[in-house]
Amino acid sequence: MRKYFIAGNWKMNGSVDLLNKMHNALSELPVQGSNVTAGVFTPFIFVQHAAEIFKASPIVVGAQDCHWMSSGAFTGEISPTMLIEIGATHVILGHSEIRRDQGDSDSRIGEKAAAALNAGLTPIICVGESLAERNSDSTIRIVTQQLDEIIKASTKPLTNSVLAYEPIWAIGTGLAATPDQVQEVHSAIKEHLFDNHNLQLLVLYGGSVTAANAGEIFACPSVDGALVGGASLKPTEFSGIVLSAISAAQR
Ligand code: PEP
């Protein structure tokens, strides 16, 4: 039976009301024992509340970033140990919006991954190419270079991590990569990780995943789930994606 992971990245959206609605919608699904892990990744301010709401459910809770140190003079920052203390189990790292807005480099992402793993969080590490890089046929080279840099900078083996392939041009555009494009990159990533780093990780696809296209994406042999942005803010839509993973896991 294949395993799938569905992560909902709320970005700077959501509310306590949405958490309650999401909890109600996800409670209806047969997630327990399904080989599917589903999680909500809220803004920092809602993480503790989310952890309380989902405490008795199989849904995991995470944040969208963390610092590379466990404490210190870093005004405005949140450390991985703090996230653990308030009930998070996972953290997204290297999202293209954080690379763009906060200048995170691959080596910084590797440092954050090591800190997250040391604290006991599972990082979901994002890589992906720009449209210009795809158009110049550099996708595989760019993505494997990102991975190599991240792995080199992490002082901890990434064995207990999850990866997300997120082509930047597909994020929030409504233009998901085609299943063939996704499969090509995922299989290249898996081969590269195994051959060069002796790593076998779940690789999620992210970029305009909806309940309507999730089934064909999850049918790709090298796709292990999805990192979902916009659709993770709509309880019915997100539930549809999780349900699609539950069906795919049964095949
Ligand atoms: C994301 O934010 O990681 C993402 C994939 O967004 P969307 O699903 O909206 O494209």
Short mmCIF file of C-alpha atoms and ligand atoms in Angstrom, two decimals:
data_model
loop_
_atom_site.label_atom_id
_atom_site.label_comp_id
_atom_site.label_asym_id
_atom_site.label_seq_id
_atom_site.Cartn_x
_atom_site.Cartn_y
_atom_site.Cartn_z
CA MET A 1 0.00 0.00 0.00
CA ARG A 2 1.43 3.40 -0.97
CA LYS A 3 1.78 6.20 1.56
CA TYR A 4 0.59 9.74 0.84
CA PHE A 5 1.10 13.04 2.65
CA ILE A 6 -1.22 16.00 2.10
CA ALA A 7 -0.06 19.30 3.59
CA GLY A 8 -2.25 22.41 3.57
CA ASN A 9 -0.17 25.60 3.53
CA TRP A 10 -2.44 28.40 4.71
CA LYS A 11 0.19 31.08 4.00
CA MET A 12 -0.87 34.39 5.67
CA ASN A 13 -4.54 33.40 5.69
CA GLY A 14 -7.10 31.80 7.95
CA SER A 15 -8.70 32.30 11.34
CA VAL A 16 -9.84 30.35 14.37
CA ASP A 17 -13.20 30.03 12.63
CA LEU A 18 -11.53 28.37 9.62
CA LEU A 19 -9.67 26.00 11.96
CA ASN A 20 -12.99 24.88 13.44
CA LYS A 21 -14.55 24.43 9.99
CA MET A 22 -11.49 22.51 8.75
CA HIS A 23 -11.60 20.29 11.82
CA ASN A 24 -15.28 19.50 11.18
CA ALA A 25 -14.68 18.73 7.51
CA LEU A 26 -11.61 16.54 8.09
CA SER A 27 -13.30 14.65 10.95
CA GLU A 28 -15.73 13.21 8.40
CA LEU A 29 -12.91 11.45 6.51
CA PRO A 30 -11.53 7.93 7.13
CA VAL A 31 -7.96 9.19 7.59
CA GLN A 32 -7.12 6.90 10.52
CA GLY A 33 -5.46 3.71 9.27
CA SER A 34 -5.55 4.92 5.65
CA ASN A 35 -1.80 5.30 5.01
CA VAL A 36 -2.47 9.00 4.41
CA THR A 37 -1.07 11.73 6.62
CA ALA A 38 -2.88 15.05 6.32
CA GLY A 39 -1.79 18.24 7.98
CA VAL A 40 -2.61 21.91 8.36
CA PHE A 41 0.24 24.44 8.28
CA THR A 42 -1.12 27.65 9.74
CA PRO A 43 0.43 31.04 10.46
CA PHE A 44 2.52 30.86 13.67
CA ILE A 45 -0.19 32.59 15.69
CA PHE A 46 -2.69 29.74 15.12
CA VAL A 47 -0.35 26.78 15.56
CA GLN A 48 -1.04 26.22 19.25
CA HIS A 49 -4.79 26.52 18.77
CA ALA A 50 -4.63 24.14 15.79
CA ALA A 51 -2.66 21.62 17.85
CA GLU A 52 -5.36 21.74 20.54
CA ILE A 53 -8.24 21.41 18.06
CA PHE A 54 -6.63 18.46 16.25
CA LYS A 55 -5.21 16.81 19.39
CA ALA A 56 -7.55 13.81 19.32
CA SER A 57 -7.49 13.47 15.54
CA PRO A 58 -4.96 11.95 13.11
CA ILE A 59 -4.43 15.36 11.47
CA VAL A 60 -0.95 16.78 12.06
CA VAL A 61 -0.16 20.43 12.64
CA GLY A 62 2.80 22.45 11.48
CA ALA A 63 4.24 25.90 10.84
CA GLN A 64 5.42 27.46 7.59
CA ASP A 65 8.98 28.33 8.63
CA CYS A 66 11.30 28.36 11.64
CA HIS A 67 14.66 29.77 12.68
CA TRP A 68 17.95 27.88 12.42
CA MET A 69 18.81 28.46 16.10
CA SER A 70 16.91 27.23 19.15
CA SER A 71 17.08 30.58 20.98
CA GLY A 72 18.98 33.87 21.02
CA ALA A 73 18.97 37.51 19.95
CA PHE A 74 16.81 37.10 16.83
CA THR A 75 14.02 39.62 17.20
CA GLY A 76 10.71 38.54 15.73
CA GLU A 77 11.78 34.96 15.03
CA ILE A 78 10.34 31.60 16.11
CA SER A 79 12.54 28.62 16.91
CA PRO A 80 11.84 24.95 16.18
CA THR A 81 11.92 24.10 19.90
CA MET A 82 9.17 26.69 20.50
CA LEU A 83 7.08 25.06 17.79
CA ILE A 84 7.49 21.66 19.43
CA GLU A 85 6.48 23.15 22.77
CA ILE A 86 3.16 24.39 21.38
CA GLY A 87 2.30 21.09 19.67
CA ALA A 88 3.63 21.36 16.11
CA THR A 89 5.14 18.20 14.62
CA HIS A 90 6.06 19.47 11.14
CA VAL A 91 7.43 22.60 9.49
CA ILE A 92 7.57 23.75 5.86
CA LEU A 93 11.01 25.06 4.89
CA GLY A 94 12.30 26.75 1.73
CA HIS A 95 8.91 27.76 0.32
CA SER A 96 9.52 29.92 -2.75
CA GLU A 97 7.66 32.84 -1.15
CA ILE A 98 10.11 32.79 1.79
CA ARG A 99 13.07 32.39 -0.57
CA ARG A 100 11.72 35.42 -2.50
CA ASP A 101 10.69 37.66 0.42
CA GLN A 102 13.25 36.77 3.08
CA GLY A 103 16.16 35.73 0.90
CA ASP A 104 16.51 32.19 2.24
CA SER A 105 19.28 30.43 0.32
CA ASP A 106 19.61 26.67 -0.08
CA SER A 107 22.31 26.60 2.60
CA ARG A 108 20.12 28.55 5.03
CA ILE A 109 17.32 26.07 4.33
CA GLY A 110 19.74 23.22 5.11
CA GLU A 111 20.59 24.89 8.44
CA LYS A 112 16.91 25.29 9.24
CA ALA A 113 16.26 21.64 8.34
CA ALA A 114 18.99 20.49 10.74
CA ALA A 115 17.57 22.69 13.51
CA ALA A 116 14.06 21.40 12.88
CA LEU A 117 15.21 17.77 12.94
CA ASN A 118 17.26 18.35 16.10
CA ALA A 119 14.16 19.73 17.80
CA GLY A 120 12.07 16.74 16.68
CA LEU A 121 10.10 18.40 13.87
CA THR A 122 9.69 16.80 10.45
CA PRO A 123 10.66 19.36 7.81
CA ILE A 124 8.88 19.53 4.47
CA ILE A 125 11.61 20.99 2.28
CA CYS A 126 10.59 22.80 -0.91
CA VAL A 127 12.51 23.01 -4.17
CA GLY A 128 11.42 24.17 -7.60
CA GLU A 129 12.31 26.04 -10.74
CA SER A 130 11.19 29.39 -12.17
CA LEU A 131 9.41 29.63 -15.52
CA ALA A 132 12.59 30.93 -17.17
CA GLU A 133 14.52 27.94 -15.83
CA ARG A 134 11.88 25.53 -17.13
CA ASN A 135 11.82 27.24 -20.51
CA SER A 136 15.59 26.89 -20.78
CA ASP A 137 15.34 23.15 -20.03
CA SER A 138 17.18 23.54 -16.70
CA THR A 139 14.52 22.14 -14.37
CA ILE A 140 16.24 18.93 -13.31
CA ARG A 141 19.64 20.63 -12.97
CA ILE A 142 18.20 23.46 -10.82
CA VAL A 143 16.17 21.19 -8.57
CA THR A 144 18.99 18.69 -7.97
CA GLN A 145 21.43 21.57 -7.32
CA GLN A 146 19.02 22.98 -4.72
CA LEU A 147 18.83 19.57 -3.07
CA ASP A 148 22.60 19.10 -3.06
CA GLU A 149 23.14 22.51 -1.41
CA ILE A 150 20.46 21.90 1.20
CA ILE A 151 21.87 18.46 2.03
CA LYS A 152 25.43 19.82 2.19
CA ALA A 153 24.43 22.56 4.64
CA SER A 154 22.44 20.31 6.94
CA THR A 155 24.48 18.99 9.84
CA LYS A 156 21.86 16.28 10.28
CA PRO A 157 20.97 13.58 7.74
CA LEU A 158 17.65 14.40 6.10
CA THR A 159 16.38 10.85 6.54
CA ASN A 160 13.32 11.95 8.51
CA SER A 161 12.29 14.69 6.11
CA VAL A 162 9.72 15.10 3.37
CA LEU A 163 10.40 16.92 0.08
CA ALA A 164 8.05 19.06 -1.95
CA TYR A 165 8.63 19.78 -5.64
CA GLU A 166 6.95 23.13 -6.25
CA PRO A 167 7.52 24.71 -9.66
CA ILE A 168 7.31 28.44 -8.92
CA TRP A 169 5.29 29.10 -12.07
CA ALA A 170 2.56 26.71 -10.86
CA ILE A 171 2.11 28.19 -7.38
CA GLY A 172 -1.10 30.18 -7.01
CA THR A 173 -1.49 30.53 -10.80
CA GLY A 174 -4.17 27.92 -11.43
CA LEU A 175 -1.71 26.37 -13.90
CA ALA A 176 -0.68 23.05 -12.36
CA ALA A 177 2.19 21.11 -13.93
CA THR A 178 0.91 18.24 -16.06
CA PRO A 179 1.13 14.72 -14.62
CA ASP A 180 3.90 13.95 -17.15
CA GLN A 181 5.91 17.00 -16.05
CA VAL A 182 5.42 16.12 -12.39
CA GLN A 183 6.35 12.46 -12.88
CA GLU A 184 9.51 13.37 -14.83
CA VAL A 185 10.82 15.67 -12.08
CA HIS A 186 9.79 13.44 -9.19
CA SER A 187 11.48 10.38 -10.64
CA ALA A 188 14.64 12.43 -11.35
CA ILE A 189 14.61 13.72 -7.75
CA LYS A 190 14.17 10.22 -6.30
CA GLU A 191 16.91 8.77 -8.47
CA HIS A 192 19.27 11.63 -7.61
CA LEU A 193 18.60 11.33 -3.87
CA PHE A 194 19.09 7.58 -3.87
CA ASP A 195 22.19 7.49 -6.09
CA ASN A 196 24.00 10.47 -4.56
CA HIS A 197 22.77 10.70 -0.98
CA ASN A 198 21.40 7.26 -0.18
CA LEU A 199 18.08 8.88 0.70
CA GLN A 200 14.56 7.64 0.04
CA LEU A 201 12.05 10.36 0.91
CA LEU A 202 8.41 11.07 0.22
CA VAL A 203 8.21 13.68 -2.56
CA LEU A 204 5.06 15.84 -2.66
CA TYR A 205 3.95 17.94 -5.60
CA GLY A 206 2.85 21.54 -5.00
CA GLY A 207 1.35 24.02 -7.47
CA SER A 208 -2.36 24.65 -8.07
CA VAL A 209 -3.52 21.26 -6.76
CA THR A 210 -7.31 21.07 -6.45
CA ALA A 211 -9.84 18.35 -5.70
CA ALA A 212 -10.39 18.12 -9.47
CA ASN A 213 -6.78 17.44 -10.51
CA ALA A 214 -5.52 15.61 -7.38
CA GLY A 215 -6.51 12.16 -8.66
CA GLU A 216 -4.40 12.32 -11.82
CA ILE A 217 -1.43 13.73 -9.89
CA PHE A 218 -1.63 11.03 -7.19
CA ALA A 219 -1.78 8.37 -9.90
CA CYS A 220 1.81 9.28 -10.93
CA PRO A 221 4.05 6.48 -9.63
CA SER A 222 6.63 8.86 -8.10
CA VAL A 223 4.19 11.27 -6.43
CA ASP A 224 3.65 10.76 -2.69
CA GLY A 225 1.17 13.53 -1.99
CA ALA A 226 0.68 17.27 -2.29
CA LEU A 227 1.57 20.57 -0.74
CA VAL A 228 -1.60 22.58 -1.23
CA GLY A 229 -1.93 26.36 -0.96
CA GLY A 230 -5.16 28.05 -2.08
CA ALA A 231 -7.31 24.90 -1.99
CA SER A 232 -6.27 24.21 1.61
CA LEU A 233 -8.32 27.23 2.73
CA LYS A 234 -11.57 25.65 1.53
CA PRO A 235 -12.67 22.81 3.82
CA THR A 236 -14.66 20.96 1.12
CA GLU A 237 -11.90 21.32 -1.45
CA PHE A 238 -9.12 20.28 0.94
CA SER A 239 -11.20 17.31 2.13
CA GLY A 240 -11.66 16.31 -1.52
CA ILE A 241 -7.89 16.26 -1.99
CA VAL A 242 -7.37 14.19 1.16
CA LEU A 243 -10.11 11.79 0.04
CA SER A 244 -8.43 11.46 -3.34
CA ALA A 245 -5.19 10.46 -1.57
CA ILE A 246 -7.11 7.93 0.55
CA SER A 247 -8.48 6.34 -2.65
CA ALA A 248 -5.03 6.39 -4.30
CA ALA A 249 -3.49 4.69 -1.26
CA GLN A 250 -5.99 1.83 -1.57
CA ARG A 251 -5.04 1.03 -5.18
C1 PEP B 1 1.87 26.57 -2.03
O1 PEP B 1 1.63 27.61 -1.44
O2 PEP B 1 2.79 25.84 -1.62
C2 PEP B 1 1.06 26.21 -3.20
C3 PEP B 1 1.36 25.13 -3.86
O3 PEP B 1 0.03 27.06 -3.49
P1 PEP B 1 -1.17 26.74 -4.52
O4 PEP B 1 -1.70 25.38 -4.21
O5 PEP B 1 -2.17 27.81 -4.26
O6 PEP B 1 -0.60 26.80 -5.90
#
